[in-house]
Amino acid sequence: METAPATLGVFALGLASLLALIAWLHRMTLRLEIAQDQTTYLSLHDPLTGIANRALFESRLNEAMAYQYLAPTKVALVSIDLDGFKEVNDTLGHAAGDDLIRQVARRLAFALPEEATLARVGGDEFALVQPGMISEGQARWICEGLIRALHDPFVLGGETVEVTASFGVSLEDGREVTAAEMFRRADVALYAAKAEGRNRLKLYDPQMDASRREKRMLEIDLRNALITGAGLFVLYQPIFSARTGAIVGAEALVRWKHPQRGLLSPDKFIALAEETGIINQLGEWVLEQACRTAVESDLLWIAVNISPVQMRHQAFGSRVSDVLNKTGLPAKRLELEITEGVLLQHSPQIEITLARLQEMGIRIALDDFGTGYSSISYLRTYNIDKLKIDQSFTRLMGSDEVTRTIVQSVIQMADALGIDVTAEGVEDESQRLMLAKLGCTQLQGFLLSRPVTAEKLTELLLQQRAAA
Ligand code: C2E
Ligand code: CA
Ligand code: CA
């Protein structure tokens, strides 16, 4: 009978280890499940923000669109893109950029209706899908809530920044379009919102496709015009000495005679050229034309408008130098007109380029002065050679006392700094007199001369010489 307790002991031992084994198995299964859950979670969520990623978003979108067969409602897909995110990243660093994305995601998620899914679908791009929509107004209302959620400034490592976003909405019923088409439409609407000045929402409208197509065609035509040289030409608007009334220089202004659309002014194609990078080539072409015209005339100098896009180009300085060599125009007869926005970027690259141009002897004029920041410190830091008072000031000066005072102080400031001032948009005699009296050094405007062809400019210069 001795075996019984032993058997019992073995049995007890066996039971204990079995129980331990079961417990161990249970623990392992649980862990595996958690790990699996975590893997699933990670595969469906954005690691930075914790909100849905594109994969989860697409499946939610497909679900929402399938639901359309059951209920007569629509699905809204909203593409959201932060305005100026790149600047935050560039000035405050990537860690601040990540922090901003996290904070934005948190605020947006908080402002969402319950059935909506918010996802991060790109660096600073978010998307939202909302099923069961009954009206356009409802979609707008949701987006306006999101816009409000971003209203208060963000604090990023001690710095306070204001951030806005643009919204593109596609509101469709799942029977007619695919999920991919929903995405495309929301992006087209987003693009329109950006183009209209950002910080707004746009609903997709088929007209938007037409205007994109049209833009694309215009882009192709512009590239062709640059290759063949057909249709593009430069006009020159003389700039006069306020004291003597003589032509001292001229500003080159590009024109495009389009085969179907007729004569186009720069506001119809410069922005497009900038967006597509064509401006680098176009700007260089204008520069070369202008330098040739100057070489062949006895203009003291020629002014050429330079786009911020060109200034950002690392090789810009050497391009200009090449054009001067090629055309034989001395650097001191060239003036480049830039806008304040260029200086605001505080880009070391641009600073190097500006310094290099000035070392060469080229003068730098600040265009449209008064419409941007108009900071005196920039004039000094960058050694600007000339200010061009924007046309809007010239126009208002006669009727508005405050504008007149501003113009007067700008002229006095330029005088103190020892730099020239050109007033733009002089259209009538009273403006001319007033500006001359205030001490403005140069005048430009329709009263004195409209932009003219190179031939006409030569003629004007000859007449002037004969009269003298
Ligand atoms: P901007 O540099 O301010 O050029 C002056 C604009 O004012 C010109 O318009 C000129 O025709 C117009 N203007 C001159 N006098 C008067 C006046 O008395 N009254 C009125 N109402 N307007 C006057 P335009 O030629 O249409 O050029 C518009 C803008 O396009 C220019 O403004 C400049 O920013 C840009 N642009 C022109 N050519 C070029 C170019 O070759 N490259 C670049 N990047 N931009 C250019
Ligand atoms: Ca200009
Ligand atoms: Ca101007």
Short mmCIF file of C-alpha atoms and ligand atoms in Angstrom, two decimals:
data_model
loop_
_atom_site.label_atom_id
_atom_site.label_comp_id
_atom_site.label_asym_id
_atom_site.label_seq_id
_atom_site.Cartn_x
_atom_site.Cartn_y
_atom_site.Cartn_z
CA MET A 1 0.00 0.00 0.00
CA GLU A 2 3.02 2.08 -0.13
CA THR A 3 2.49 2.95 -3.71
CA ALA A 4 -0.74 4.78 -3.21
CA PRO A 5 0.66 7.99 -1.69
CA ALA A 6 3.50 7.83 -4.17
CA THR A 7 1.08 7.60 -7.07
CA LEU A 8 -0.90 10.35 -5.49
CA GLY A 9 2.26 12.38 -5.13
CA VAL A 10 3.17 11.82 -8.74
CA PHE A 11 -0.35 12.62 -9.72
CA ALA A 12 -0.35 15.78 -7.60
CA LEU A 13 2.92 16.79 -9.11
CA GLY A 14 1.54 16.06 -12.56
CA LEU A 15 -1.55 18.12 -11.86
CA ALA A 16 0.50 21.02 -10.57
CA SER A 17 2.72 21.08 -13.61
CA LEU A 18 -0.25 20.64 -15.88
CA LEU A 19 -1.93 23.60 -14.22
CA ALA A 20 1.30 25.55 -14.53
CA LEU A 21 1.52 24.55 -18.15
CA ILE A 22 -2.04 25.64 -18.79
CA ALA A 23 -1.41 28.91 -17.03
CA TRP A 24 1.75 29.40 -19.05
CA LEU A 25 -0.07 28.57 -22.27
CA HIS A 26 -2.80 31.02 -21.35
CA ARG A 27 -0.26 33.72 -20.63
CA MET A 28 1.48 33.07 -23.92
CA THR A 29 -1.77 33.15 -25.87
CA LEU A 30 -2.68 36.41 -24.21
CA ARG A 31 0.70 37.86 -25.01
CA LEU A 32 0.44 36.64 -28.56
CA GLU A 33 -2.99 38.18 -28.85
CA ILE A 34 -1.72 41.45 -27.49
CA ALA A 35 1.23 41.35 -29.83
CA GLN A 36 -1.08 40.56 -32.68
CA ASP A 37 -3.41 43.38 -31.64
CA GLN A 38 -0.42 45.65 -31.44
CA THR A 39 0.76 44.62 -34.89
CA THR A 40 -2.71 45.16 -36.28
CA TYR A 41 -2.90 48.48 -34.48
CA LEU A 42 0.47 49.54 -35.82
CA SER A 43 -0.42 48.49 -39.34
CA LEU A 44 -3.56 50.62 -39.22
CA HIS A 45 -2.41 53.70 -37.32
CA ASP A 46 0.03 56.49 -37.86
CA PRO A 47 2.84 56.09 -35.33
CA LEU A 48 3.39 59.84 -34.84
CA THR A 49 -0.18 60.87 -34.10
CA GLY A 50 -1.97 57.64 -33.24
CA ILE A 51 -4.80 58.42 -35.64
CA ALA A 52 -5.75 56.19 -38.59
CA ASN A 53 -3.27 55.71 -41.42
CA ARG A 54 -4.06 55.49 -45.10
CA ALA A 55 -4.80 51.73 -45.01
CA LEU A 56 -7.45 52.06 -42.29
CA PHE A 57 -8.77 55.20 -43.94
CA GLU A 58 -9.26 53.45 -47.25
CA SER A 59 -11.10 50.58 -45.67
CA ARG A 60 -13.39 53.01 -43.80
CA LEU A 61 -13.98 54.94 -47.01
CA ASN A 62 -14.88 51.75 -48.86
CA GLU A 63 -17.25 50.73 -46.05
CA ALA A 64 -18.89 54.15 -46.11
CA MET A 65 -19.28 53.99 -49.85
CA ALA A 66 -20.76 50.50 -49.75
CA TYR A 67 -23.32 51.75 -47.23
CA GLN A 68 -24.59 54.09 -49.92
CA TYR A 69 -26.50 51.20 -51.42
CA LEU A 70 -28.54 50.96 -48.26
CA ALA A 71 -29.27 54.58 -47.50
CA PRO A 72 -29.83 57.59 -49.74
CA THR A 73 -27.06 59.64 -48.15
CA LYS A 74 -23.66 60.79 -49.33
CA VAL A 75 -20.10 60.33 -48.21
CA ALA A 76 -17.83 63.31 -47.63
CA LEU A 77 -14.12 62.94 -48.15
CA VAL A 78 -12.14 65.92 -46.95
CA SER A 79 -8.50 66.46 -47.87
CA ILE A 80 -6.76 68.70 -45.34
CA ASP A 81 -3.36 70.27 -45.82
CA LEU A 82 -1.59 72.61 -43.40
CA ASP A 83 -0.64 75.99 -44.86
CA GLY A 84 3.01 76.91 -44.53
CA PHE A 85 4.07 73.74 -42.71
CA LYS A 86 7.39 73.73 -44.53
CA GLU A 87 8.28 77.12 -43.05
CA VAL A 88 7.64 75.86 -39.51
CA ASN A 89 9.83 72.84 -40.23
CA ASP A 90 12.55 74.98 -41.77
CA THR A 91 12.63 77.66 -39.10
CA LEU A 92 11.85 75.72 -35.91
CA GLY A 93 13.23 72.31 -36.86
CA HIS A 94 11.81 68.85 -37.43
CA ALA A 95 11.04 68.12 -33.80
CA ALA A 96 8.81 71.20 -33.68
CA GLY A 97 7.28 70.13 -36.99
CA ASP A 98 6.43 66.70 -35.54
CA ASP A 99 5.05 68.30 -32.43
CA LEU A 100 2.83 70.53 -34.55
CA ILE A 101 1.50 67.56 -36.53
CA ARG A 102 0.69 65.77 -33.26
CA GLN A 103 -1.10 68.80 -31.82
CA VAL A 104 -3.05 69.40 -35.01
CA ALA A 105 -4.15 65.75 -35.13
CA ARG A 106 -5.29 65.96 -31.51
CA ARG A 107 -7.30 69.14 -32.10
CA LEU A 108 -8.88 67.88 -35.30
CA ALA A 109 -9.77 64.52 -33.73
CA PHE A 110 -11.40 66.35 -30.84
CA ALA A 111 -13.56 68.47 -33.15
CA LEU A 112 -14.84 65.54 -35.21
CA PRO A 113 -18.32 64.10 -35.32
CA GLU A 114 -18.47 60.55 -33.92
CA GLU A 115 -18.84 58.55 -37.11
CA ALA A 116 -16.00 60.33 -38.87
CA THR A 117 -12.58 58.82 -39.44
CA LEU A 118 -9.58 61.09 -39.45
CA ALA A 119 -6.31 59.87 -40.92
CA ARG A 120 -2.84 61.18 -41.53
CA VAL A 121 -2.12 60.45 -45.17
CA GLY A 122 1.10 62.36 -45.73
CA GLY A 123 3.64 64.63 -44.01
CA ASP A 124 1.25 67.47 -43.22
CA GLU A 125 -1.78 66.01 -44.96
CA PHE A 126 -4.83 64.68 -43.25
CA ALA A 127 -8.02 63.19 -44.62
CA LEU A 128 -11.44 62.74 -43.18
CA VAL A 129 -14.26 60.46 -44.22
CA GLN A 130 -17.75 61.06 -42.99
CA PRO A 131 -20.66 58.82 -43.98
CA GLY A 132 -24.36 59.62 -43.85
CA MET A 133 -24.17 63.14 -45.17
CA ILE A 134 -27.41 64.68 -46.33
CA SER A 135 -26.35 68.09 -47.52
CA GLU A 136 -23.50 70.26 -48.66
CA GLY A 137 -24.20 72.57 -45.74
CA GLN A 138 -23.58 69.71 -43.34
CA ALA A 139 -20.16 69.05 -44.90
CA ARG A 140 -19.28 72.72 -44.67
CA TRP A 141 -20.40 72.85 -41.08
CA ILE A 142 -18.07 69.99 -40.14
CA CYS A 143 -15.11 71.65 -41.88
CA GLU A 144 -15.83 74.98 -40.27
CA GLY A 145 -15.61 73.22 -36.91
CA LEU A 146 -12.17 71.94 -37.91
CA ILE A 147 -11.05 75.37 -39.06
CA ARG A 148 -12.13 76.77 -35.70
CA ALA A 149 -10.21 74.02 -33.92
CA LEU A 150 -6.98 75.34 -35.44
CA HIS A 151 -7.76 78.94 -34.63
CA ASP A 152 -5.80 79.31 -31.37
CA PRO A 153 -2.02 79.55 -31.82
CA PHE A 154 0.15 76.51 -31.18
CA VAL A 155 3.01 76.51 -28.71
CA LEU A 156 6.05 74.69 -30.06
CA GLY A 157 9.06 74.55 -27.78
CA GLY A 158 8.37 77.98 -26.32
CA GLU A 159 7.53 79.59 -29.68
CA THR A 160 3.98 80.54 -30.52
CA VAL A 161 2.91 79.93 -34.10
CA GLU A 162 -0.33 80.45 -35.93
CA VAL A 163 -1.25 77.69 -38.31
CA THR A 164 -4.08 77.49 -40.80
CA ALA A 165 -5.17 74.72 -43.12
CA SER A 166 -6.85 74.35 -46.49
CA PHE A 167 -9.73 71.94 -47.03
CA GLY A 168 -10.90 70.22 -50.20
CA VAL A 169 -14.22 68.43 -50.00
CA SER A 170 -15.67 65.82 -52.28
CA LEU A 171 -19.24 64.92 -51.46
CA GLU A 172 -20.53 62.03 -53.51
CA ASP A 173 -22.93 59.21 -53.49
CA GLY A 174 -21.11 55.90 -53.73
CA ARG A 175 -23.02 54.71 -56.75
CA GLU A 176 -21.37 57.08 -59.17
CA VAL A 177 -17.73 57.35 -58.26
CA THR A 178 -15.00 55.09 -57.00
CA ALA A 179 -12.98 55.67 -53.85
CA ALA A 180 -10.00 56.67 -55.98
CA GLU A 181 -12.11 59.26 -57.78
CA MET A 182 -13.33 60.59 -54.41
CA PHE A 183 -9.70 61.12 -53.43
CA ARG A 184 -8.91 62.81 -56.70
CA ARG A 185 -11.87 65.17 -56.44
CA ALA A 186 -11.07 66.14 -52.87
CA ASP A 187 -7.49 66.87 -53.94
CA VAL A 188 -8.64 68.97 -56.89
CA ALA A 189 -10.84 70.98 -54.50
CA LEU A 190 -7.91 71.28 -52.06
CA TYR A 191 -5.72 72.59 -54.84
CA ALA A 192 -8.39 75.20 -55.64
CA ALA A 193 -8.55 76.22 -51.97
CA LYS A 194 -4.77 76.68 -51.93
CA ALA A 195 -4.80 78.62 -55.17
CA GLU A 196 -7.48 80.95 -53.83
CA GLY A 197 -5.26 81.97 -50.92
CA ARG A 198 -5.33 79.04 -48.45
CA ASN A 199 -7.04 78.92 -45.06
CA ARG A 200 -10.38 78.04 -46.61
CA LEU A 201 -12.51 75.18 -47.79
CA LYS A 202 -13.63 74.39 -51.30
CA LEU A 203 -16.18 71.87 -52.50
CA TYR A 204 -15.30 69.96 -55.62
CA ASP A 205 -16.94 71.28 -58.75
CA PRO A 206 -16.41 69.79 -62.25
CA GLN A 207 -15.47 73.29 -63.40
CA MET A 208 -12.28 72.88 -61.37
CA ASP A 209 -11.16 70.06 -63.65
CA ALA A 210 -11.73 72.25 -66.67
CA SER A 211 -9.63 75.05 -65.26
CA ARG A 212 -6.85 72.61 -64.32
CA ARG A 213 -6.85 71.25 -67.85
CA GLU A 214 -6.76 74.76 -69.21
CA LYS A 215 -3.84 75.60 -66.97
CA ARG A 216 -2.00 72.51 -68.05
CA MET A 217 -2.50 73.49 -71.70
CA LEU A 218 -1.29 77.00 -71.03
CA GLU A 219 1.79 75.51 -69.39
CA ILE A 220 2.54 73.41 -72.48
CA ASP A 221 2.03 76.45 -74.72
CA LEU A 222 4.39 78.52 -72.57
CA ARG A 223 7.09 75.85 -72.70
CA ASN A 224 6.73 75.75 -76.47
CA ALA A 225 6.84 79.52 -76.75
CA LEU A 226 10.14 79.48 -74.86
CA ILE A 227 11.57 76.86 -77.18
CA THR A 228 10.44 78.46 -80.43
CA GLY A 229 10.57 82.06 -79.20
CA ALA A 230 7.22 82.67 -80.89
CA GLY A 231 4.84 85.07 -79.17
CA LEU A 232 6.99 86.16 -76.24
CA PHE A 233 8.33 89.69 -76.23
CA VAL A 234 9.48 92.39 -73.85
CA LEU A 235 8.18 95.94 -73.52
CA TYR A 236 10.10 98.71 -71.78
CA GLN A 237 8.58 101.35 -69.59
CA PRO A 238 10.81 104.42 -69.34
CA ILE A 239 11.63 105.75 -65.88
CA PHE A 240 12.15 109.50 -65.59
CA SER A 241 14.22 111.74 -63.38
CA ALA A 242 11.77 113.72 -61.26
CA ARG A 243 14.12 116.70 -61.28
CA THR A 244 15.03 116.99 -64.99
CA GLY A 245 12.18 115.06 -66.60
CA ALA A 246 14.67 113.05 -68.66
CA ILE A 247 14.49 109.29 -69.21
CA VAL A 248 17.11 107.70 -66.97
CA GLY A 249 16.30 104.05 -67.26
CA ALA A 250 13.57 101.60 -68.20
CA GLU A 251 11.85 98.58 -66.70
CA ALA A 252 11.53 95.42 -68.79
CA LEU A 253 8.00 93.97 -68.74
CA VAL A 254 7.28 90.66 -70.41
CA ARG A 255 4.31 90.04 -72.72
CA TRP A 256 2.97 86.95 -74.44
CA LYS A 257 0.97 86.99 -77.63
CA HIS A 258 -0.77 83.64 -77.40
CA PRO A 259 -1.86 82.10 -80.73
CA GLN A 260 -5.47 81.58 -79.54
CA ARG A 261 -5.89 83.77 -76.49
CA GLY A 262 -4.32 86.90 -77.85
CA LEU A 263 -2.12 89.30 -75.90
CA LEU A 264 -1.55 88.14 -72.32
CA SER A 265 -0.23 90.37 -69.55
CA PRO A 266 2.13 88.89 -66.94
CA ASP A 267 -0.63 88.38 -64.37
CA LYS A 268 -2.04 85.69 -66.70
CA PHE A 269 1.13 83.59 -66.82
CA ILE A 270 3.83 84.59 -64.31
CA ALA A 271 2.18 82.72 -61.42
CA LEU A 272 1.89 79.64 -63.62
CA ALA A 273 5.52 79.99 -64.67
CA GLU A 274 6.48 80.20 -60.99
CA GLU A 275 4.45 77.17 -59.98
CA THR A 276 5.96 75.07 -62.72
CA GLY A 277 9.51 76.36 -62.48
CA ILE A 278 9.33 77.70 -66.05
CA ILE A 279 10.08 81.11 -64.56
CA ASN A 280 13.78 80.25 -64.32
CA GLN A 281 14.02 79.92 -68.07
CA LEU A 282 11.53 82.69 -68.84
CA GLY A 283 13.23 85.10 -66.45
CA GLU A 284 16.61 84.41 -67.97
CA TRP A 285 15.19 84.98 -71.44
CA VAL A 286 13.72 88.36 -70.37
CA LEU A 287 17.02 89.28 -68.74
CA GLU A 288 18.94 88.55 -71.91
CA GLN A 289 16.50 90.53 -74.08
CA ALA A 290 16.66 93.46 -71.68
CA CYS A 291 20.46 93.46 -71.55
CA ARG A 292 20.67 93.45 -75.36
CA THR A 293 18.24 96.36 -75.57
CA ALA A 294 20.27 98.29 -72.99
CA VAL A 295 23.57 97.62 -74.77
CA GLU A 296 22.14 98.96 -78.01
CA SER A 297 20.69 102.09 -76.41
CA ASP A 298 22.10 104.92 -74.36
CA LEU A 299 19.88 104.17 -71.40
CA LEU A 300 21.77 104.65 -68.16
CA TRP A 301 20.37 101.40 -66.82
CA ILE A 302 17.78 98.72 -67.39
CA ALA A 303 15.61 97.19 -64.65
CA VAL A 304 14.45 93.58 -64.73
CA ASN A 305 11.89 91.91 -62.45
CA ILE A 306 13.17 88.83 -60.68
CA SER A 307 10.81 86.27 -59.22
CA PRO A 308 11.44 84.86 -55.72
CA VAL A 309 11.65 81.45 -57.37
CA GLN A 310 14.64 82.61 -59.43
CA MET A 311 16.32 84.12 -56.38
CA ARG A 312 16.08 80.83 -54.53
CA HIS A 313 17.90 79.08 -57.34
CA GLN A 314 21.46 78.41 -56.28
CA ALA A 315 22.92 79.10 -59.73
CA PHE A 316 21.08 82.42 -60.17
CA GLY A 317 24.14 84.59 -59.57
CA SER A 318 26.23 82.81 -62.18
CA ARG A 319 23.33 82.82 -64.66
CA VAL A 320 23.14 86.59 -64.41
CA SER A 321 26.89 86.88 -64.74
CA ASP A 322 26.79 84.68 -67.87
CA VAL A 323 24.10 86.86 -69.44
CA LEU A 324 26.13 90.00 -68.76
CA ASN A 325 29.20 88.42 -70.38
CA LYS A 326 27.21 87.16 -73.33
CA THR A 327 25.52 90.49 -74.04
CA GLY A 328 28.37 92.77 -73.01
CA LEU A 329 26.27 94.89 -70.65
CA PRO A 330 28.34 96.33 -67.76
CA ALA A 331 26.96 95.17 -64.39
CA LYS A 332 26.49 98.73 -63.18
CA ARG A 333 23.88 99.28 -65.90
CA LEU A 334 21.70 96.47 -64.59
CA GLU A 335 19.13 96.82 -61.83
CA LEU A 336 17.24 93.82 -60.48
CA GLU A 337 13.81 94.36 -58.92
CA ILE A 338 12.99 91.98 -56.10
CA THR A 339 10.12 91.94 -53.63
CA GLU A 340 10.28 92.09 -49.86
CA GLY A 341 8.99 88.55 -49.55
CA VAL A 342 12.36 87.37 -50.79
CA LEU A 343 14.16 89.03 -47.88
CA LEU A 344 11.61 87.86 -45.34
CA GLN A 345 12.67 84.28 -45.93
CA HIS A 346 16.02 84.97 -44.25
CA SER A 347 17.56 82.33 -46.45
CA PRO A 348 21.37 82.16 -46.29
CA GLN A 349 21.33 81.05 -49.93
CA ILE A 350 19.49 84.21 -50.99
CA GLU A 351 21.77 86.38 -48.86
CA ILE A 352 24.83 84.93 -50.57
CA THR A 353 23.28 85.47 -54.00
CA LEU A 354 22.35 89.08 -53.21
CA ALA A 355 25.81 89.84 -51.91
CA ARG A 356 27.38 88.27 -54.99
CA LEU A 357 25.18 90.31 -57.37
CA GLN A 358 26.06 93.51 -55.55
CA GLU A 359 29.76 92.67 -55.57
CA MET A 360 29.46 92.38 -59.32
CA GLY A 361 28.12 95.96 -59.35
CA ILE A 362 24.46 95.17 -60.01
CA ARG A 363 21.95 97.32 -58.16
CA ILE A 364 19.03 95.87 -56.22
CA ALA A 365 15.67 97.63 -56.10
CA LEU A 366 12.88 96.72 -53.72
CA ASP A 367 9.67 96.52 -55.76
CA ASP A 368 6.10 97.22 -54.58
CA PHE A 369 7.42 98.90 -51.43
CA GLY A 370 4.71 99.47 -48.86
CA THR A 371 2.63 96.42 -49.70
CA GLY A 372 4.58 93.98 -47.54
CA TYR A 373 6.54 94.33 -44.35
CA SER A 374 8.42 97.44 -45.45
CA SER A 375 11.00 97.04 -42.77
CA ILE A 376 13.70 99.68 -42.62
CA SER A 377 16.08 97.16 -41.13
CA TYR A 378 15.98 95.16 -44.38
CA LEU A 379 17.01 98.20 -46.35
CA ARG A 380 20.10 98.47 -44.22
CA THR A 381 20.92 94.81 -43.74
CA TYR A 382 20.71 94.07 -47.43
CA ASN A 383 22.12 97.32 -48.69
CA ILE A 384 19.18 97.91 -50.98
CA ASP A 385 19.95 100.51 -53.64
CA LYS A 386 16.46 101.68 -54.49
CA LEU A 387 12.83 101.62 -53.39
CA LYS A 388 9.87 101.51 -55.69
CA ILE A 389 6.79 102.97 -54.04
CA ASP A 390 3.82 100.83 -55.00
CA GLN A 391 1.20 102.18 -57.38
CA SER A 392 -1.53 101.90 -54.75
CA PHE A 393 0.18 104.67 -52.74
CA THR A 394 0.52 106.93 -55.75
CA ARG A 395 -3.15 106.40 -56.55
CA LEU A 396 -4.41 107.17 -53.03
CA MET A 397 -1.97 109.93 -52.23
CA GLY A 398 -4.09 112.73 -53.69
CA SER A 399 -7.22 111.90 -51.73
CA ASP A 400 -5.86 110.37 -48.56
CA GLU A 401 -3.88 112.37 -46.04
CA VAL A 402 -2.47 109.29 -44.25
CA THR A 403 -1.16 107.80 -47.50
CA ARG A 404 0.48 111.10 -48.36
CA THR A 405 2.23 111.12 -44.98
CA ILE A 406 3.44 107.56 -45.52
CA VAL A 407 4.82 108.42 -48.96
CA GLN A 408 6.52 111.45 -47.50
CA SER A 409 8.19 109.47 -44.74
CA VAL A 410 9.30 106.74 -47.15
CA ILE A 411 10.94 109.38 -49.32
CA GLN A 412 12.60 111.00 -46.31
CA MET A 413 13.84 107.66 -45.06
CA ALA A 414 15.30 106.80 -48.48
CA ASP A 415 16.95 110.19 -48.55
CA ALA A 416 18.49 109.58 -45.13
CA LEU A 417 19.80 106.23 -46.33
CA GLY A 418 21.07 107.85 -49.52
CA ILE A 419 19.10 105.62 -51.86
CA ASP A 420 16.87 106.39 -54.86
CA VAL A 421 13.07 106.25 -54.80
CA THR A 422 10.90 105.58 -57.84
CA ALA A 423 7.18 106.24 -57.58
CA GLU A 424 5.19 103.83 -59.72
CA GLY A 425 1.82 104.38 -61.36
CA VAL A 426 2.04 108.14 -61.88
CA GLU A 427 -1.10 108.78 -63.91
CA ASP A 428 -1.79 112.48 -63.56
CA GLU A 429 -0.07 115.81 -63.30
CA SER A 430 -1.11 116.47 -59.69
CA GLN A 431 0.55 113.22 -58.60
CA ARG A 432 3.70 114.12 -60.50
CA LEU A 433 3.89 117.54 -58.88
CA MET A 434 3.20 116.21 -55.42
CA LEU A 435 5.86 113.49 -55.70
CA ALA A 436 8.44 115.90 -57.08
CA LYS A 437 7.72 118.29 -54.23
CA LEU A 438 8.12 115.53 -51.65
CA GLY A 439 11.58 114.83 -53.06
CA CYS A 440 10.91 111.57 -54.93
CA THR A 441 13.87 111.04 -57.27
CA GLN A 442 12.34 109.00 -60.12
CA LEU A 443 8.91 108.68 -61.69
CA GLN A 444 7.25 105.92 -63.68
CA GLY A 445 3.71 105.80 -64.97
CA PHE A 446 1.24 106.13 -67.81
CA LEU A 447 1.33 109.94 -67.55
CA LEU A 448 4.96 109.94 -68.64
CA SER A 449 5.01 106.84 -70.84
CA ARG A 450 3.31 103.49 -71.17
CA PRO A 451 5.48 100.41 -71.66
CA VAL A 452 6.80 100.57 -75.26
CA THR A 453 8.72 98.38 -77.70
CA ALA A 454 12.52 98.52 -77.88
CA GLU A 455 12.27 100.46 -81.17
CA LYS A 456 9.93 103.02 -79.69
CA LEU A 457 12.20 103.37 -76.69
CA THR A 458 15.17 104.13 -78.96
CA GLU A 459 13.05 106.73 -80.73
CA LEU A 460 12.12 108.38 -77.41
CA LEU A 461 15.78 108.48 -76.39
CA LEU A 462 16.77 110.01 -79.75
CA GLN A 463 14.09 112.69 -79.42
CA GLN A 464 15.32 113.43 -75.94
CA ARG A 465 18.91 113.78 -77.15
CA ALA A 466 17.84 116.05 -80.01
CA ALA A 467 15.87 118.28 -77.63
CA ALA A 468 18.87 118.58 -75.32
P1 C2E B 1 5.47 95.66 -61.53
O1 C2E B 1 6.87 95.19 -61.40
O2 C2E B 1 4.91 96.46 -60.42
O3 C2E B 1 5.39 96.45 -62.91
C1 C2E B 1 4.68 97.61 -63.10
C2 C2E B 1 3.32 97.31 -63.66
O4 C2E B 1 2.55 98.48 -63.59
C3 C2E B 1 3.36 96.95 -65.14
O5 C2E B 1 2.30 96.04 -65.37
C4 C2E B 1 3.06 98.28 -65.80
O6 C2E B 1 2.52 98.16 -67.09
C5 C2E B 1 2.05 98.85 -64.84
N1 C2E B 1 2.00 100.32 -64.88
C6 C2E B 1 3.00 101.17 -65.17
N2 C2E B 1 2.59 102.46 -65.06
C7 C2E B 1 1.30 102.42 -64.69
C8 C2E B 1 0.31 103.44 -64.42
O7 C2E B 1 0.55 104.62 -64.50
N3 C2E B 1 -0.91 102.99 -64.04
C9 C2E B 1 -1.21 101.70 -63.94
N4 C2E B 1 -2.45 101.36 -63.56
N5 C2E B 1 -0.31 100.70 -64.19
C10 C2E B 1 0.94 101.07 -64.55
P2 C2E B 1 2.51 94.70 -66.16
O8 C2E B 1 3.47 94.89 -67.28
O9 C2E B 1 1.18 94.13 -66.42
O10 C2E B 1 3.26 93.80 -65.10
C11 C2E B 1 2.61 93.35 -63.96
C12 C2E B 1 3.56 92.66 -63.05
O11 C2E B 1 4.06 91.47 -63.62
C13 C2E B 1 4.80 93.50 -62.75
O12 C2E B 1 4.49 94.40 -61.75
C14 C2E B 1 5.77 92.43 -62.31
O13 C2E B 1 5.57 92.11 -60.97
C15 C2E B 1 5.36 91.25 -63.16
N6 C2E B 1 6.28 91.10 -64.28
C16 C2E B 1 6.32 91.75 -65.47
N7 C2E B 1 7.33 91.32 -66.23
C17 C2E B 1 7.98 90.38 -65.50
C18 C2E B 1 9.14 89.55 -65.73
O14 C2E B 1 9.81 89.59 -66.77
N8 C2E B 1 9.49 88.70 -64.73
C19 C2E B 1 8.79 88.64 -63.56
N9 C2E B 1 9.21 87.78 -62.64
N10 C2E B 1 7.72 89.38 -63.32
C20 C2E B 1 7.32 90.25 -64.27
CA CA B 2 8.76 95.93 -61.09
CA CA B 3 5.95 97.38 -58.75
#
